[in-house]
Amino acid sequence: MLKQPLPPFLSALAGALLLAFTLSLASAQEPGETPPLETAGPYQVAVTTVTLEPLVADVRFFVWLLDGVTGEPVAEAQVRIRTRNQATGQEGWAFALSTPQQPHLYRANVHFEGQGVWDSVVEVSSSLGDAEMPGPSSVVHFEESSAVGGYAFLVTALMIIGGALYVTWRIRQAQSRRSRDQTPSAGTPLSIPQS
């Protein structure tokens, strides 16, 4: 049986899905290299942020935490991110957690409720002692939602509808071919069973 090439619609759909998957991998929200470490009490600490969702003000904090004397990861620490809005005084906090794979890297997702500049402070507590250091400020401004989301929804909906129509068309085409193959030709006599 010969394989037919994919119809242009399916080729375009496969290309669009591959592009979307590639872009989602490229925008993975992980830190690159460790930023410069600073001394805070008995620790060597570095803090950086990555904006996860700019339109809804979600920010991920990354805290690198090492023993200030030995340079070893501090795996059993309690790391808390405190935030404060400069204009309104509104405060918030979140715990940062580490994983066994990266015991020196603590992560916290913070959602800011209001607009403005949010200052952050990193509080660390472990058997080595307590420390506090200022973290990076985050600027939050809610924008009107862009048309990109609407276009993405429209394109996705059209692709789903187009795919459904294509599948329906192919099913009907196969059914029509099957019924045509089963219908006797005009020159063939029909045999009717006698009872």
PDB file of C-alpha atoms in Angstrom:
ATOM      1  CA  MET A   1       0.000   0.000   0.000  1.00  0.00           C
ATOM      2  CA  LEU A   2       1.435   3.363  -1.011  1.00  0.00           C
ATOM      3  CA  LYS A   3       1.475   6.098   1.583  1.00  0.00           C
ATOM      4  CA  GLN A   4       0.103   9.399   0.427  1.00  0.00           C
ATOM      5  CA  PRO A   5       1.838  12.601   1.525  1.00  0.00           C
ATOM      6  CA  LEU A   6       0.169  14.583   4.274  1.00  0.00           C
ATOM      7  CA  PRO A   7      -2.361  17.130   3.063  1.00  0.00           C
ATOM      8  CA  PRO A   8      -1.183  20.749   3.334  1.00  0.00           C
ATOM      9  CA  PHE A   9      -3.548  21.381   6.239  1.00  0.00           C
ATOM     10  CA  LEU A  10      -2.033  18.606   8.361  1.00  0.00           C
ATOM     11  CA  SER A  11       1.485  19.718   7.460  1.00  0.00           C
ATOM     12  CA  ALA A  12       0.651  23.257   8.570  1.00  0.00           C
ATOM     13  CA  LEU A  13      -0.945  21.955  11.776  1.00  0.00           C
ATOM     14  CA  ALA A  14       2.114  19.831  12.589  1.00  0.00           C
ATOM     15  CA  GLY A  15       4.399  22.799  11.912  1.00  0.00           C
ATOM     16  CA  ALA A  16       2.347  25.098  14.152  1.00  0.00           C
ATOM     17  CA  LEU A  17       2.343  22.565  16.991  1.00  0.00           C
ATOM     18  CA  LEU A  18       6.105  22.054  16.663  1.00  0.00           C
ATOM     19  CA  LEU A  19       6.671  25.823  16.743  1.00  0.00           C
ATOM     20  CA  ALA A  20       4.457  26.247  19.824  1.00  0.00           C
ATOM     21  CA  PHE A  21       6.255  23.416  21.637  1.00  0.00           C
ATOM     22  CA  THR A  22       9.673  24.862  20.758  1.00  0.00           C
ATOM     23  CA  LEU A  23       8.695  28.330  21.978  1.00  0.00           C
ATOM     24  CA  SER A  24       7.360  26.924  25.248  1.00  0.00           C
ATOM     25  CA  LEU A  25      10.679  25.160  25.860  1.00  0.00           C
ATOM     26  CA  ALA A  26      12.636  28.288  24.976  1.00  0.00           C
ATOM     27  CA  SER A  27      10.727  30.334  27.519  1.00  0.00           C
ATOM     28  CA  ALA A  28      11.375  27.957  30.414  1.00  0.00           C
ATOM     29  CA  GLN A  29      11.673  29.996  33.575  1.00  0.00           C
ATOM     30  CA  GLU A  30      14.870  28.787  35.200  1.00  0.00           C
ATOM     31  CA  PRO A  31      17.866  30.815  36.292  1.00  0.00           C
ATOM     32  CA  GLY A  32      21.096  30.662  34.361  1.00  0.00           C
ATOM     33  CA  GLU A  33      24.364  31.077  36.201  1.00  0.00           C
ATOM     34  CA  THR A  34      24.620  31.791  39.908  1.00  0.00           C
ATOM     35  CA  PRO A  35      24.718  35.560  40.448  1.00  0.00           C
ATOM     36  CA  PRO A  36      27.482  37.011  42.638  1.00  0.00           C
ATOM     37  CA  LEU A  37      27.149  35.869  46.249  1.00  0.00           C
ATOM     38  CA  GLU A  38      26.970  38.378  49.090  1.00  0.00           C
ATOM     39  CA  THR A  39      27.669  37.804  52.758  1.00  0.00           C
ATOM     40  CA  ALA A  40      24.640  37.959  55.042  1.00  0.00           C
ATOM     41  CA  GLY A  41      25.371  36.807  58.592  1.00  0.00           C
ATOM     42  CA  PRO A  42      26.805  33.277  58.482  1.00  0.00           C
ATOM     43  CA  TYR A  43      25.693  32.764  54.864  1.00  0.00           C
ATOM     44  CA  GLN A  44      26.729  33.484  51.307  1.00  0.00           C
ATOM     45  CA  VAL A  45      23.489  34.510  49.562  1.00  0.00           C
ATOM     46  CA  ALA A  46      22.453  35.529  46.062  1.00  0.00           C
ATOM     47  CA  VAL A  47      18.930  36.495  45.038  1.00  0.00           C
ATOM     48  CA  THR A  48      17.434  36.956  41.597  1.00  0.00           C
ATOM     49  CA  THR A  49      13.926  37.073  40.135  1.00  0.00           C
ATOM     50  CA  VAL A  50      12.201  35.982  36.941  1.00  0.00           C
ATOM     51  CA  THR A  51       8.836  37.396  35.908  1.00  0.00           C
ATOM     52  CA  LEU A  52       6.529  34.459  35.197  1.00  0.00           C
ATOM     53  CA  GLU A  53       3.333  36.214  34.153  1.00  0.00           C
ATOM     54  CA  PRO A  54       3.752  39.928  33.494  1.00  0.00           C
ATOM     55  CA  LEU A  55       0.042  40.654  33.083  1.00  0.00           C
ATOM     56  CA  VAL A  56      -0.891  39.086  36.425  1.00  0.00           C
ATOM     57  CA  ALA A  57       2.263  40.022  38.383  1.00  0.00           C
ATOM     58  CA  ASP A  58       3.662  36.567  39.193  1.00  0.00           C
ATOM     59  CA  VAL A  59       7.377  36.571  40.008  1.00  0.00           C
ATOM     60  CA  ARG A  60       9.644  33.636  40.871  1.00  0.00           C
ATOM     61  CA  PHE A  61      12.411  34.312  43.391  1.00  0.00           C
ATOM     62  CA  PHE A  62      15.604  32.238  43.297  1.00  0.00           C
ATOM     63  CA  VAL A  63      17.793  32.260  46.418  1.00  0.00           C
ATOM     64  CA  TRP A  64      21.225  30.603  46.383  1.00  0.00           C
ATOM     65  CA  LEU A  65      22.267  29.771  49.940  1.00  0.00           C
ATOM     66  CA  LEU A  66      25.711  28.541  51.004  1.00  0.00           C
ATOM     67  CA  ASP A  67      27.529  28.259  54.327  1.00  0.00           C
ATOM     68  CA  GLY A  68      29.679  31.391  54.599  1.00  0.00           C
ATOM     69  CA  VAL A  69      32.657  29.467  56.034  1.00  0.00           C
ATOM     70  CA  THR A  70      32.690  26.133  54.179  1.00  0.00           C
ATOM     71  CA  GLY A  71      30.854  27.073  50.974  1.00  0.00           C
ATOM     72  CA  GLU A  72      28.646  23.998  51.361  1.00  0.00           C
ATOM     73  CA  PRO A  73      24.914  24.157  50.492  1.00  0.00           C
ATOM     74  CA  VAL A  74      22.613  24.885  53.422  1.00  0.00           C
ATOM     75  CA  ALA A  75      19.829  22.368  52.810  1.00  0.00           C
ATOM     76  CA  GLU A  76      17.893  22.616  56.065  1.00  0.00           C
ATOM     77  CA  ALA A  77      17.163  26.331  56.126  1.00  0.00           C
ATOM     78  CA  GLN A  78      13.916  28.223  56.360  1.00  0.00           C
ATOM     79  CA  VAL A  79      13.933  30.913  53.664  1.00  0.00           C
ATOM     80  CA  ARG A  80      11.168  33.494  53.596  1.00  0.00           C
ATOM     81  CA  ILE A  81      10.647  36.272  51.070  1.00  0.00           C
ATOM     82  CA  ARG A  82       8.935  39.348  52.511  1.00  0.00           C
ATOM     83  CA  THR A  83       7.588  41.983  50.135  1.00  0.00           C
ATOM     84  CA  ARG A  84       6.300  45.513  50.663  1.00  0.00           C
ATOM     85  CA  ASN A  85       4.682  47.935  48.222  1.00  0.00           C
ATOM     86  CA  GLN A  86       6.503  51.291  48.387  1.00  0.00           C
ATOM     87  CA  ALA A  87       3.393  53.368  47.667  1.00  0.00           C
ATOM     88  CA  THR A  88       0.653  51.607  49.628  1.00  0.00           C
ATOM     89  CA  GLY A  89       2.614  49.800  52.333  1.00  0.00           C
ATOM     90  CA  GLN A  90       0.840  46.544  51.489  1.00  0.00           C
ATOM     91  CA  GLU A  91       2.912  43.557  52.624  1.00  0.00           C
ATOM     92  CA  GLY A  92       3.179  39.921  51.641  1.00  0.00           C
ATOM     93  CA  TRP A  93       5.437  36.933  52.099  1.00  0.00           C
ATOM     94  CA  ALA A  94       6.210  33.483  50.719  1.00  0.00           C
ATOM     95  CA  PHE A  95       8.402  30.576  51.759  1.00  0.00           C
ATOM     96  CA  ALA A  96      11.167  29.518  49.384  1.00  0.00           C
ATOM     97  CA  LEU A  97      11.791  25.775  49.122  1.00  0.00           C
ATOM     98  CA  SER A  98      14.761  23.758  47.908  1.00  0.00           C
ATOM     99  CA  THR A  99      14.872  20.358  46.238  1.00  0.00           C
ATOM    100  CA  PRO A 100      17.162  17.371  46.853  1.00  0.00           C
ATOM    101  CA  GLN A 101      18.609  17.840  43.360  1.00  0.00           C
ATOM    102  CA  GLN A 102      19.659  21.435  44.131  1.00  0.00           C
ATOM    103  CA  PRO A 103      19.877  21.848  47.915  1.00  0.00           C
ATOM    104  CA  HIS A 104      21.569  25.257  47.574  1.00  0.00           C
ATOM    105  CA  LEU A 105      18.809  26.788  45.404  1.00  0.00           C
ATOM    106  CA  TYR A 106      15.553  27.889  47.036  1.00  0.00           C
ATOM    107  CA  ARG A 107      12.537  28.909  44.924  1.00  0.00           C
ATOM    108  CA  ALA A 108       9.431  30.907  45.775  1.00  0.00           C
ATOM    109  CA  ASN A 109       6.554  32.034  43.574  1.00  0.00           C
ATOM    110  CA  VAL A 110       5.177  35.407  44.608  1.00  0.00           C
ATOM    111  CA  HIS A 111       1.973  36.981  43.337  1.00  0.00           C
ATOM    112  CA  PHE A 112       1.770  40.754  43.778  1.00  0.00           C
ATOM    113  CA  GLU A 113      -1.747  42.035  44.386  1.00  0.00           C
ATOM    114  CA  GLY A 114      -1.279  45.708  43.537  1.00  0.00           C
ATOM    115  CA  GLN A 115       0.622  47.940  41.162  1.00  0.00           C
ATOM    116  CA  GLY A 116       3.775  49.801  42.034  1.00  0.00           C
ATOM    117  CA  VAL A 117       7.302  49.045  43.153  1.00  0.00           C
ATOM    118  CA  TRP A 118       7.596  46.098  45.527  1.00  0.00           C
ATOM    119  CA  ASP A 119      10.697  45.848  47.704  1.00  0.00           C
ATOM    120  CA  SER A 120      11.775  42.439  48.936  1.00  0.00           C
ATOM    121  CA  VAL A 121      13.722  41.154  51.909  1.00  0.00           C
ATOM    122  CA  VAL A 122      15.101  37.619  52.197  1.00  0.00           C
ATOM    123  CA  GLU A 123      15.057  36.138  55.705  1.00  0.00           C
ATOM    124  CA  VAL A 124      17.124  32.999  56.359  1.00  0.00           C
ATOM    125  CA  SER A 125      17.026  30.862  59.482  1.00  0.00           C
ATOM    126  CA  SER A 126      18.918  27.602  60.126  1.00  0.00           C
ATOM    127  CA  SER A 127      21.211  25.958  62.664  1.00  0.00           C
ATOM    128  CA  LEU A 128      23.928  28.388  61.509  1.00  0.00           C
ATOM    129  CA  GLY A 129      21.852  31.353  62.687  1.00  0.00           C
ATOM    130  CA  ASP A 130      19.539  34.024  61.328  1.00  0.00           C
ATOM    131  CA  ALA A 131      20.218  36.529  58.570  1.00  0.00           C
ATOM    132  CA  GLU A 132      18.352  39.077  56.528  1.00  0.00           C
ATOM    133  CA  MET A 133      19.309  40.728  53.268  1.00  0.00           C
ATOM    134  CA  PRO A 134      17.545  43.019  50.817  1.00  0.00           C
ATOM    135  CA  GLY A 135      16.338  41.387  47.630  1.00  0.00           C
ATOM    136  CA  PRO A 136      15.602  42.879  44.228  1.00  0.00           C
ATOM    137  CA  SER A 137      12.676  45.241  43.747  1.00  0.00           C
ATOM    138  CA  SER A 138       9.893  44.263  41.364  1.00  0.00           C
ATOM    139  CA  VAL A 139       7.944  46.808  39.342  1.00  0.00           C
ATOM    140  CA  VAL A 140       4.336  45.778  38.791  1.00  0.00           C
ATOM    141  CA  HIS A 141       2.040  47.520  36.355  1.00  0.00           C
ATOM    142  CA  PHE A 142      -1.061  45.867  35.036  1.00  0.00           C
ATOM    143  CA  GLU A 143      -1.479  46.411  31.336  1.00  0.00           C
ATOM    144  CA  GLU A 144      -4.556  46.098  29.278  1.00  0.00           C
ATOM    145  CA  SER A 145      -4.585  42.596  27.913  1.00  0.00           C
ATOM    146  CA  SER A 146      -3.049  42.535  24.478  1.00  0.00           C
ATOM    147  CA  ALA A 147      -4.670  41.147  21.378  1.00  0.00           C
ATOM    148  CA  VAL A 148      -2.074  38.372  21.229  1.00  0.00           C
ATOM    149  CA  GLY A 149      -4.088  36.161  23.567  1.00  0.00           C
ATOM    150  CA  GLY A 150      -7.217  36.668  21.485  1.00  0.00           C
ATOM    151  CA  TYR A 151      -5.360  35.831  18.288  1.00  0.00           C
ATOM    152  CA  ALA A 152      -3.853  32.721  19.852  1.00  0.00           C
ATOM    153  CA  PHE A 153      -7.314  31.577  20.961  1.00  0.00           C
ATOM    154  CA  LEU A 154      -8.800  32.283  17.529  1.00  0.00           C
ATOM    155  CA  VAL A 155      -6.037  30.410  15.697  1.00  0.00           C
ATOM    156  CA  THR A 156      -6.309  27.459  18.075  1.00  0.00           C
ATOM    157  CA  ALA A 157     -10.096  27.311  17.705  1.00  0.00           C
ATOM    158  CA  LEU A 158      -9.837  27.503  13.911  1.00  0.00           C
ATOM    159  CA  MET A 159      -7.246  24.725  13.878  1.00  0.00           C
ATOM    160  CA  ILE A 160      -9.463  22.484  15.999  1.00  0.00           C
ATOM    161  CA  ILE A 161     -12.531  23.196  13.853  1.00  0.00           C
ATOM    162  CA  GLY A 162     -10.501  22.693  10.668  1.00  0.00           C
ATOM    163  CA  GLY A 163      -9.134  19.410  11.973  1.00  0.00           C
ATOM    164  CA  ALA A 164     -12.622  18.198  12.876  1.00  0.00           C
ATOM    165  CA  LEU A 165     -13.938  19.149   9.421  1.00  0.00           C
ATOM    166  CA  TYR A 166     -11.024  17.380   7.729  1.00  0.00           C
ATOM    167  CA  VAL A 167     -11.564  14.195   9.756  1.00  0.00           C
ATOM    168  CA  THR A 168     -15.309  14.293   8.983  1.00  0.00           C
ATOM    169  CA  TRP A 169     -14.595  14.777   5.270  1.00  0.00           C
ATOM    170  CA  ARG A 170     -12.126  11.849   5.227  1.00  0.00           C
ATOM    171  CA  ILE A 171     -14.612   9.574   7.051  1.00  0.00           C
ATOM    172  CA  ARG A 172     -17.383  10.403   4.586  1.00  0.00           C
ATOM    173  CA  GLN A 173     -15.008   9.884   1.690  1.00  0.00           C
ATOM    174  CA  ALA A 174     -14.044   6.432   3.012  1.00  0.00           C
ATOM    175  CA  GLN A 175     -17.699   5.502   3.628  1.00  0.00           C
ATOM    176  CA  SER A 176     -18.639   6.579   0.116  1.00  0.00           C
ATOM    177  CA  ARG A 177     -15.782   4.545  -1.388  1.00  0.00           C
ATOM    178  CA  ARG A 178     -16.737   1.518   0.716  1.00  0.00           C
ATOM    179  CA  SER A 179     -20.424   1.691  -0.290  1.00  0.00           C
ATOM    180  CA  ARG A 180     -19.448   2.129  -3.957  1.00  0.00           C
ATOM    181  CA  ASP A 181     -17.189  -0.949  -3.760  1.00  0.00           C
ATOM    182  CA  GLN A 182     -20.011  -3.026  -2.219  1.00  0.00           C
ATOM    183  CA  THR A 183     -22.705  -1.947  -4.719  1.00  0.00           C
ATOM    184  CA  PRO A 184     -23.067  -4.485  -7.591  1.00  0.00           C
ATOM    185  CA  SER A 185     -22.418  -3.140 -11.078  1.00  0.00           C
ATOM    186  CA  ALA A 186     -25.255  -2.758 -13.635  1.00  0.00           C
ATOM    187  CA  GLY A 187     -24.282  -5.841 -15.710  1.00  0.00           C
ATOM    188  CA  THR A 188     -24.157  -8.282 -12.796  1.00  0.00           C
ATOM    189  CA  PRO A 189     -27.406 -10.155 -12.088  1.00  0.00           C
ATOM    190  CA  LEU A 190     -28.569 -10.174  -8.503  1.00  0.00           C
ATOM    191  CA  SER A 191     -29.089 -13.540  -6.921  1.00  0.00           C
ATOM    192  CA  ILE A 192     -32.025 -13.621  -4.566  1.00  0.00           C
ATOM    193  CA  PRO A 193     -32.063 -16.507  -2.138  1.00  0.00           C
ATOM    194  CA  GLN A 194     -35.150 -18.691  -2.428  1.00  0.00           C
ATOM    195  CA  SER A 195     -36.831 -20.000   0.672  1.00  0.00           C
TER     196      SER A 195
END
